[in-house]
Coordinates of C-alpha atoms and ligand atoms in Angstrom, one line a residue:
M6 CA 96.2 157.2 61.6
L7 CA 99.9 157.4 63.1
V8 CA 98.7 158.6 66.9
T9 CA 101.0 158.8 70.2
G10 CA 100.7 155.4 72.4
I11 CA 98.7 158.1 75.3
E12 CA 95.7 158.7 73.1
I13 CA 95.7 154.6 73.0
L14 CA 96.6 153.9 76.5
E15 CA 94.4 156.6 77.7
K16 CA 91.1 155.4 76.8
A17 CA 91.8 151.5 76.9
H18 CA 93.1 153.1 80.7
K19 CA 90.4 154.3 81.0
E20 CA 87.5 151.9 79.8
G21 CA 89.0 148.5 81.5
Y22 CA 90.7 147.3 78.6
A23 CA 93.8 145.9 77.1
V24 CA 96.1 146.8 73.0
G25 CA 97.9 144.6 71.9
A26 CA 101.4 145.4 71.5
F27 CA 103.5 143.2 69.1
N28 CA 107.3 143.6 68.2
T29 CA 108.6 144.0 64.5
S30 CA 111.2 143.3 61.9
N31 CA 110.5 143.6 58.4
L32 CA 107.4 144.4 55.9
E33 CA 105.2 140.8 56.8
I34 CA 105.3 141.6 60.8
T35 CA 104.4 145.4 60.0
Q36 CA 102.3 144.1 57.5
A37 CA 100.3 141.1 59.7
I38 CA 100.2 144.0 62.8
V39 CA 97.9 146.8 60.4
E40 CA 96.0 144.2 58.4
A41 CA 94.5 142.3 61.7
A42 CA 93.9 145.6 63.7
E43 CA 92.2 146.8 60.1
E44 CA 90.1 143.8 60.6
T45 CA 89.2 143.3 64.0
K46 CA 89.4 147.6 64.2
S47 CA 91.3 147.4 66.8
P48 CA 93.3 150.0 68.9
V49 CA 97.4 149.3 68.5
I50 CA 100.8 149.8 69.4
I51 CA 103.4 148.3 67.3
Q52 CA 106.9 148.1 68.6
V53 CA 110.6 147.5 67.5
S54 CA 113.3 146.5 69.9
E55 CA 116.9 147.7 70.3
G56 CA 117.9 144.0 68.1
G57 CA 115.1 144.9 65.2
L58 CA 116.5 148.4 64.9
K59 CA 119.9 146.5 64.4
Y60 CA 118.3 143.9 61.5
A61 CA 116.0 146.6 59.9
G62 CA 117.6 149.9 60.9
I63 CA 116.2 153.5 61.4
E64 CA 115.2 154.6 59.4
T65 CA 114.3 151.9 56.9
I66 CA 111.6 150.3 59.6
S67 CA 110.5 154.8 61.6
A68 CA 109.3 154.2 56.7
I69 CA 107.3 151.4 56.6
V70 CA 105.5 151.3 60.1
R71 CA 104.7 155.0 59.9
T72 CA 103.4 154.8 56.3
M73 CA 101.3 152.1 56.3
A74 CA 100.3 154.0 59.6
E75 CA 99.1 157.0 58.2
K76 CA 97.0 155.2 55.5
A77 CA 95.4 152.8 58.1
S78 CA 92.2 153.8 59.4
V79 CA 92.8 152.8 63.1
P80 CA 94.8 153.9 65.7
I81 CA 98.4 153.5 66.0
A82 CA 101.4 154.3 67.4
L83 CA 105.1 153.6 66.6
H84 CA 106.7 152.2 70.1
L85 CA 110.7 151.8 71.2
D86 CA 110.2 148.6 73.0
H87 CA 112.8 148.2 76.0
G88 CA 115.4 151.2 75.6
T89 CA 117.5 150.7 77.4
D90 CA 120.6 153.5 75.4
F91 CA 119.9 156.8 76.7
N92 CA 121.1 158.4 72.6
T93 CA 118.7 155.0 70.3
V94 CA 115.0 156.1 72.8
M95 CA 116.5 160.0 71.4
K96 CA 117.4 158.5 67.9
C97 CA 112.8 157.7 67.9
L98 CA 112.5 160.4 68.6
R99 CA 114.3 162.1 65.5
N100 CA 112.5 159.6 63.1
G101 CA 109.6 160.4 64.4
W102 CA 108.1 157.6 66.7
T103 CA 105.1 157.9 68.6
S104 CA 106.2 156.5 72.1
V105 CA 109.5 155.4 73.6
M106 CA 110.9 152.8 76.3
M107 CA 113.6 153.6 78.1
D108 CA 114.4 150.8 80.1
A109 CA 116.7 151.1 82.8
S110 CA 115.2 148.5 85.2
K111 CA 118.4 147.4 85.8
L112 CA 120.8 149.8 87.2
P113 CA 119.6 150.7 91.0
L114 CA 116.1 152.5 91.7
E115 CA 117.5 156.3 91.7
E116 CA 119.5 156.1 88.8
N117 CA 116.3 154.4 86.7
I118 CA 113.8 157.7 88.0
K119 CA 116.8 159.7 86.1
V120 CA 117.6 158.9 83.6
T121 CA 113.7 157.8 83.1
K122 CA 112.7 161.7 83.9
T123 CA 115.4 162.8 81.2
V124 CA 113.3 161.1 78.9
V125 CA 110.6 162.3 80.6
Q126 CA 110.8 165.5 80.2
I127 CA 112.1 165.6 76.6
A128 CA 110.2 163.5 74.7
H129 CA 107.1 165.4 76.3
G130 CA 108.4 167.9 74.7
M131 CA 107.7 166.7 71.7
G132 CA 104.3 165.8 71.7
V133 CA 106.1 161.6 72.4
S134 CA 104.6 159.4 74.8
V135 CA 107.4 157.6 77.9
E136 CA 107.1 154.2 79.1
A137 CA 109.6 153.3 82.0
E138 CA 109.9 150.0 83.8
I139 CA 110.3 149.0 87.5
G140 CA 111.7 145.2 89.3
K141 CA 113.5 143.1 86.1
I142 CA 111.0 141.5 83.6
G143 CA 113.8 138.2 83.3
G144 CA 113.3 135.5 79.9
T145 CA 112.5 132.2 80.8
E146 CA 116.3 130.9 79.9
D147 CA 116.6 132.9 83.2
N148 CA 118.4 130.0 85.8
I149 CA 117.0 131.7 89.3
T150 CA 115.6 130.4 92.2
V151 CA 111.4 131.1 93.0
D152 CA 112.7 133.9 95.7
E153 CA 115.1 135.3 93.5
R154 CA 111.9 136.2 91.1
E155 CA 109.8 137.4 93.8
A156 CA 112.6 139.8 94.9
A157 CA 112.4 141.8 91.3
M158 CA 109.2 141.8 91.2
T159 CA 107.3 144.8 91.6
D160 CA 107.6 147.1 95.0
P161 CA 104.0 148.8 95.2
E162 CA 105.7 151.9 96.9
E163 CA 108.8 151.6 95.2
A164 CA 106.6 152.1 91.8
L165 CA 104.9 155.0 92.9
K166 CA 107.6 157.2 94.3
F167 CA 109.0 155.9 90.0
A168 CA 105.8 157.4 89.1
K169 CA 104.7 160.9 90.9
E170 CA 108.8 161.1 90.4
T171 CA 109.6 160.8 86.5
G172 CA 105.7 161.5 85.1
V173 CA 106.0 158.4 83.2
D174 CA 102.9 157.5 80.8
Y175 CA 103.0 153.8 81.8
L176 CA 104.3 151.6 83.7
A177 CA 105.3 147.9 83.1
I178 CA 105.0 146.1 86.3
A179 CA 107.0 142.8 86.7
I180 CA 104.3 140.5 88.5
G181 CA 106.0 137.1 87.4
T182 CA 105.8 136.9 83.3
A183 CA 109.0 136.7 81.8
H184 CA 110.4 137.3 78.4
G185 CA 110.3 134.1 75.2
P186 CA 108.1 130.4 75.4
Y187 CA 107.4 129.0 78.8
K188 CA 108.8 125.8 80.4
G189 CA 105.7 125.7 82.9
E190 CA 102.4 127.3 83.2
P191 CA 103.8 131.0 84.3
K192 CA 102.4 132.3 87.9
L193 CA 100.8 136.0 88.2
D194 CA 101.3 137.5 90.7
F195 CA 97.2 139.6 90.6
D196 CA 97.5 141.0 93.8
R197 CA 100.4 142.7 93.3
L198 CA 98.9 144.1 90.5
K199 CA 95.5 145.3 92.0
K200 CA 97.2 146.8 94.8
I201 CA 99.7 149.2 92.4
K202 CA 97.0 149.4 89.6
E203 CA 94.7 150.7 92.9
M204 CA 98.0 153.1 93.6
L205 CA 98.7 154.0 90.7
N206 CA 95.9 155.0 88.9
I207 CA 97.7 154.8 85.7
P208 CA 98.0 152.5 82.5
L209 CA 99.6 149.6 82.9
V210 CA 102.3 147.1 80.6
L211 CA 102.8 143.0 80.7
H212 CA 105.7 142.1 78.7
G213 CA 106.5 138.6 78.0
A214 CA 102.8 137.4 77.9
S215 CA 103.5 135.3 74.9
G216 CA 102.7 131.8 76.6
V217 CA 101.3 133.7 79.8
P218 CA 97.3 130.8 78.8
E219 CA 93.5 132.8 78.1
E220 CA 92.1 132.9 82.0
A221 CA 95.2 134.4 83.1
I222 CA 95.7 137.5 80.5
K223 CA 91.5 137.7 81.2
K224 CA 92.2 138.5 84.9
A225 CA 94.3 140.7 84.3
V226 CA 92.9 142.9 82.1
S227 CA 90.0 143.1 84.7
L228 CA 92.9 144.5 87.3
G229 CA 93.4 147.1 85.4
I230 CA 96.8 146.0 82.2
N231 CA 96.5 147.5 79.3
K232 CA 98.9 147.1 77.1
I233 CA 99.9 143.5 76.6
N234 CA 103.5 142.4 74.8
I235 CA 103.5 139.8 72.6
D236 CA 106.6 138.5 70.0
T237 CA 107.3 134.9 70.6
D238 CA 103.6 133.9 69.8
I239 CA 104.4 135.7 66.3
R240 CA 107.5 134.1 65.9
Q241 CA 106.6 130.5 66.1
A242 CA 103.6 131.2 63.8
F243 CA 105.7 132.1 61.3
A244 CA 108.3 129.4 62.1
R245 CA 105.2 127.3 62.0
R246 CA 104.0 128.1 59.2
L247 CA 107.2 128.9 56.5
R248 CA 108.4 124.6 57.8
D249 CA 104.7 123.4 57.7
L250 CA 104.7 125.2 53.8
L251 CA 108.7 124.6 52.7
E252 CA 107.8 120.8 53.6
K253 CA 104.0 119.9 51.6
D254 CA 106.0 122.1 48.3
R255 CA 109.0 121.5 47.9
E256 CA 108.8 123.3 44.2
V257 CA 108.3 126.9 45.5
Y258 CA 111.0 129.8 45.6
D259 CA 108.3 132.8 45.0
P260 CA 109.4 134.3 48.3
R261 CA 106.0 135.6 48.0
K262 CA 104.1 132.7 47.8
I263 CA 106.5 131.9 50.6
L264 CA 106.3 135.1 53.4
G265 CA 102.1 135.0 52.1
P266 CA 101.1 133.3 53.8
C267 CA 103.2 133.1 57.1
K268 CA 101.8 136.5 57.3
D269 CA 97.9 135.5 57.0
A270 CA 99.5 132.9 60.1
M271 CA 100.1 135.6 62.5
K272 CA 97.9 137.5 61.2
E273 CA 95.2 135.0 63.1
V274 CA 97.3 135.1 66.3
I275 CA 97.5 139.1 66.8
K276 CA 93.4 139.1 65.4
Q277 CA 92.8 136.1 68.3
K278 CA 95.1 138.2 70.8
M279 CA 92.6 141.1 70.2
I280 CA 89.9 139.7 70.3
L281 CA 91.0 138.7 74.1
F282 CA 92.2 141.7 75.5
G283 CA 89.3 142.7 74.9
A284 CA 90.4 146.0 71.9
A285 CA 88.7 144.6 69.2
G286 CA 86.0 147.7 68.8
K287 CA 87.4 149.6 70.1
A288 CA 89.2 151.6 67.0
Ligands
LIG314 O1 112.0 142.0 75.2 C1 111.8 141.5 73.6 C2 111.3 141.4 72.7 O2 110.3 140.3 72.5 C3 112.2 141.6 71.6 O3 113.6 140.4 71.7 O4 115.5 142.5 71.6 O5 115.1 139.3 70.6 O6 113.9 141.4 69.3 P1 114.8 140.7 70.1
LIG315 P1 107.0 137.6 75.1 O1 108.2 137.4 73.5 O2 107.1 137.4 76.0 O3 105.7 137.7 74.4 O4 107.1 139.4 75.2 C1 107.0 139.6 74.7 C2 108.0 141.7 75.1 O5 107.5 141.6 76.3 C3 108.8 142.4 74.1 O6 108.9 143.3 75.3
LIG316 ZN1 109.8 143.1 77.1
LIG317 NA1 106.4 134.5 77.3

């Protein structure tokens, strides 16, 4: 069933587990996510980035995800990932999305608060939940120093002010993860996470979770992360399977015989994440 983001995350917050939020931009990725959720009996968040919207078209991707979510036996939310443009956020609300992220984390704190607060008022009026970001979650390709990385991390006092003034439902925080594949091993600031959770007591979101070792994920969940964003690990599983399949079978040409196995490879990765995050069996 299609449900709001907060319905899924409030339960995760109370019971101390995390729900996977997986990026999609087409039919097969969406199938992989929904089938993984059904097979492991997990609640799940299906999210689309602004780039994903541009690729698939908002009406098309909304219809694909909403149709599959409504038919599913597990709770599923349709979420906008990193909405940096206010008008895109409004468009998702008009297309029946059940969760949106207003990401104004690049703006100064007061401006981030202002736009997020407006989105919260409008979205809540429509029964839609809101995620926002404070601190800066960069990419692994960003060439930044250790000091710059530290400065980009979420300040607990600012996070508390932000949550109080905006009324946001769940908050993405910067504690050392980055989008994309890691060169070395990421170092997470668990003390910072613990402090933020104690002060805010709301569901917290970990971005850039592809490539983070299992032990670090488990620890982050135990300290209060309730939504974990995964994109790169799914993309890599897709590409690995595709290369392997086409190399091994030079004759295959039916897209269904090519993309079907790629979907299964993505599904396996997603199922493993659901089990790791503690969401399996929680639907
Ligand atoms: O946060 C980034 C997500 O992995 C989406 O990436 O902008 O390439 O769709 P994208
Ligand atoms: P990864 O691609 O590193 O998994 O990050 C995904 C993400 O944070 C989407 O918002
Ligand atoms: Zn992200
Ligand atoms: Na990552």
